[in-house]
C-alpha positions as a printed Julia matrix, in Angstrom:
198×3 Matrix{Float64}:
  -9.86   24.09   -6.01
  -9.84   22.12   -2.79
  -9.89   24.17    0.32
  -6.61   22.7     1.93
  -4.56   23.88   -1.35
  -3.11   27.41   -1.05
  -4.15   30.03   -3.48
  -1.39   31.01   -5.97
  -1.37   33.26   -9.21
  -0.79   30.34  -11.34
  -3.8    28.44  -10.17
  -6.22   31.31  -10.1
  -8.13   31.65  -13.83
  -8.22   34.61  -15.6
 -10.79   37.22  -14.44
 -14.09   37.34  -16.45
 -14.06   34.12  -17.74
 -16.5    31.05  -16.76
 -13.46   29.36  -14.84
 -13.08   32.41  -12.82
 -16.74   32.92  -12.03
 -16.92   29.56  -10.82
 -13.86   29.99   -8.94
 -15.09   32.9    -7.27
 -18.65   31.31   -6.71
 -16.74   28.32   -5.1
 -14.62   30.44   -2.62
 -17.9    32.44   -1.58
 -19.4    28.96   -0.62
 -16.49   27.83    1.33
 -16.43   31.18    3.13
 -20.08   30.98    3.92
 -19.61   27.1     4.9
 -16.5    28.08    7.17
 -18.46   31.18    8.57
 -21.96   29.34    9.61
 -20.97   25.77    9.18
 -20.24   25.04   13.21
 -23.51   27.1    13.86
 -25.51   24.9    11.68
 -24.08   21.72   13.38
 -24.61   22.75   16.77
 -28.3    23.73   15.84
 -28.78   20.38   13.86
 -27.52   18.22   16.83
 -29.77   20.44   19.32
 -32.51   19.41   17.07
 -31.95   16.09   16.91
 -31.54   15.67   20.82
 -34.64   17.47   21.52
 -36.73   15.74   18.78
 -35.62   12.19   20.09
 -35.44   13.08   23.57
 -39.13   14.34   23.8
 -40.34   11.35   22.32
 -39.22    9.28   25.43
 -41.48   11.44   27.45
 -44.43    9.28   26.02
 -44.09    5.59   26.61
 -44.44    3.81   23.38
 -43.75    6.4    21.03
 -39.92    6.04   20.67
 -38.56    2.99   18.73
 -35.33    3.12   20.78
 -37.03    3.02   24.17
 -37.04   -0.6    25.0
 -33.44   -1.11   24.21
 -32.44    1.92   26.11
 -34.37    1.0    29.14
 -33.06   -2.52   28.91
 -29.69   -1.08   28.71
 -30.05    0.93   31.82
 -31.61   -2.01   33.78
 -28.59   -4.09   32.81
 -25.81   -1.36   33.76
 -27.77   -0.79   37.26
 -28.22   -4.32   37.73
 -32.13   -4.11   37.38
 -32.14   -1.57   40.3
 -33.61    1.07   37.7
 -36.97    0.39   36.08
 -38.04    1.84   32.99
 -40.93    3.8    34.66
 -37.64    6.0    36.09
 -35.33    5.56   33.47
 -37.29    6.7    30.39
 -38.38   10.07   31.93
 -34.41   10.75   33.21
 -33.33    9.51   29.71
 -35.76   11.96   28.21
 -34.95   14.81   30.3
 -31.13   14.24   29.8
 -31.46   14.22   26.16
 -33.81   17.34   26.09
 -31.15   19.23   28.32
 -28.34   18.17   25.83
 -30.61   19.58   22.94
 -31.74   22.77   24.62
 -28.08   23.33   25.37
 -27.0    23.0    21.97
 -29.81   25.12   20.58
 -29.07   28.21   23.03
 -25.33   27.97   22.87
 -25.07   28.19   26.41
 -23.13   26.09   28.92
 -21.45   24.3    25.9
 -18.8    22.26   27.94
 -21.37   20.87   30.3
 -23.75   20.31   27.61
 -20.97   18.3    25.72
 -19.94   16.31   28.63
 -23.45   15.27   29.21
 -23.88   14.16   25.36
 -20.49   12.26   25.36
 -21.66   10.47   28.62
 -25.01    9.72   27.16
 -23.43    8.27   23.75
 -21.1     6.12   25.63
 -24.33    4.64   27.0
 -25.98    4.26   23.72
 -23.28    2.11   22.35
 -23.45   -0.52   25.36
 -26.63   -2.69   23.61
 -23.87   -3.53   20.92
 -22.12   -5.29   23.68
 -24.91   -6.32   26.31
 -27.57   -7.48   23.85
 -25.76   -8.51   20.33
 -28.4   -10.65   19.55
 -30.83   -7.71   19.45
 -28.38   -5.47   17.5
 -27.12   -7.73   14.83
 -27.65  -10.0    11.99
 -24.21  -11.44   11.88
 -22.12  -10.38   14.66
 -20.12   -8.23   14.43
 -20.34   -7.32   10.79
 -24.03   -6.89    9.88
 -26.06   -4.64   12.24
 -29.9    -4.94   12.2
 -31.89   -1.78   12.15
 -31.39   -1.17   16.03
 -27.64   -1.81   15.55
 -27.56    0.78   12.66
 -29.48    3.13   14.72
 -26.81    2.74   17.45
 -23.67    2.78   15.23
 -24.82    5.96   13.49
 -24.18    7.89   16.68
 -20.39    7.8    15.71
 -21.37   10.71   13.49
 -23.13   12.57   16.38
 -19.86   12.09   18.64
 -17.57   13.18   15.71
 -19.91   16.42   15.19
 -20.16   16.96   19.17
 -16.09   17.09   19.1
 -16.26   19.48   16.22
 -18.67   21.85   18.06
 -16.74   21.43   21.37
 -13.36   22.27   19.68
 -14.85   25.54   18.72
 -16.63   26.43   22.13
 -14.22   29.24   23.15
 -15.05   31.01   19.79
 -12.76   29.07   17.56
 -13.66   29.28   13.91
 -13.19   27.33   10.59
 -10.84   28.69    8.25
 -10.94   27.47    4.64
  -7.94   29.15    3.05
  -4.78   27.05    3.71
  -2.38   29.96    4.31
  -4.84   31.44    6.59
  -4.98   28.23    8.65
  -1.25   27.55    8.6
  -0.91   31.1    10.1
  -3.71   30.52   12.64
  -2.27   26.94   13.74
   1.31   28.61   14.25
  -0.17   31.42   16.51
  -2.12   28.69   18.41
   1.07   26.56   19.07
   2.49   29.86   20.3
  -0.18   30.75   22.53
  -0.21   27.17   23.93
   3.75   27.13   24.53
   3.0    30.71   26.36
   0.26   29.38   28.72
   2.26   26.19   29.57
   5.22   28.23   30.37
   3.7    31.26   32.12
   0.35   29.7    33.02
  -1.84   32.49   31.55
  -3.25   33.81   28.31
  -0.94   35.83   26.3
  -3.55   38.6    25.82
  -3.62   39.18   29.68
């Protein structure tokens, strides 16, 4: 049963059958994923940023360092060299990673992440010869390394959407009720300029 379909008595298998046991197992798995998925996503993002950022503290270790420093140099019209931009970028990425791992200051952390991600896409425009085999359809390895950041951006948006304590809801009927309540709260905030709970 897909998670976006409501549970009905007709669609639920009879108890004590193999189909019912598989159905119950699937629901248990969906519940676990809904309960822990956002946290795991946040931690995975944090690990990636700390891991990749820490490499940039050691010149010559990161495969992306030349492209990154050349991009920063181009964006600053040559005023910021690699000896400055590389440790700054390393610190920036590690701060993002530590913010994600700790779960603290998430709005600021995600703002830093989105700003950093915007910069990572610039080589596709500034250095197409270094990021594409055939512009714009066939990226080379560096281009693929950059384009996969779309997944990181999408993941950050999901984490950000739940930064105030929101949760995933796998049950369609419960999600519909929650969305209705959220719309009512949003209208209340717009009209009275305060949260309904206050």
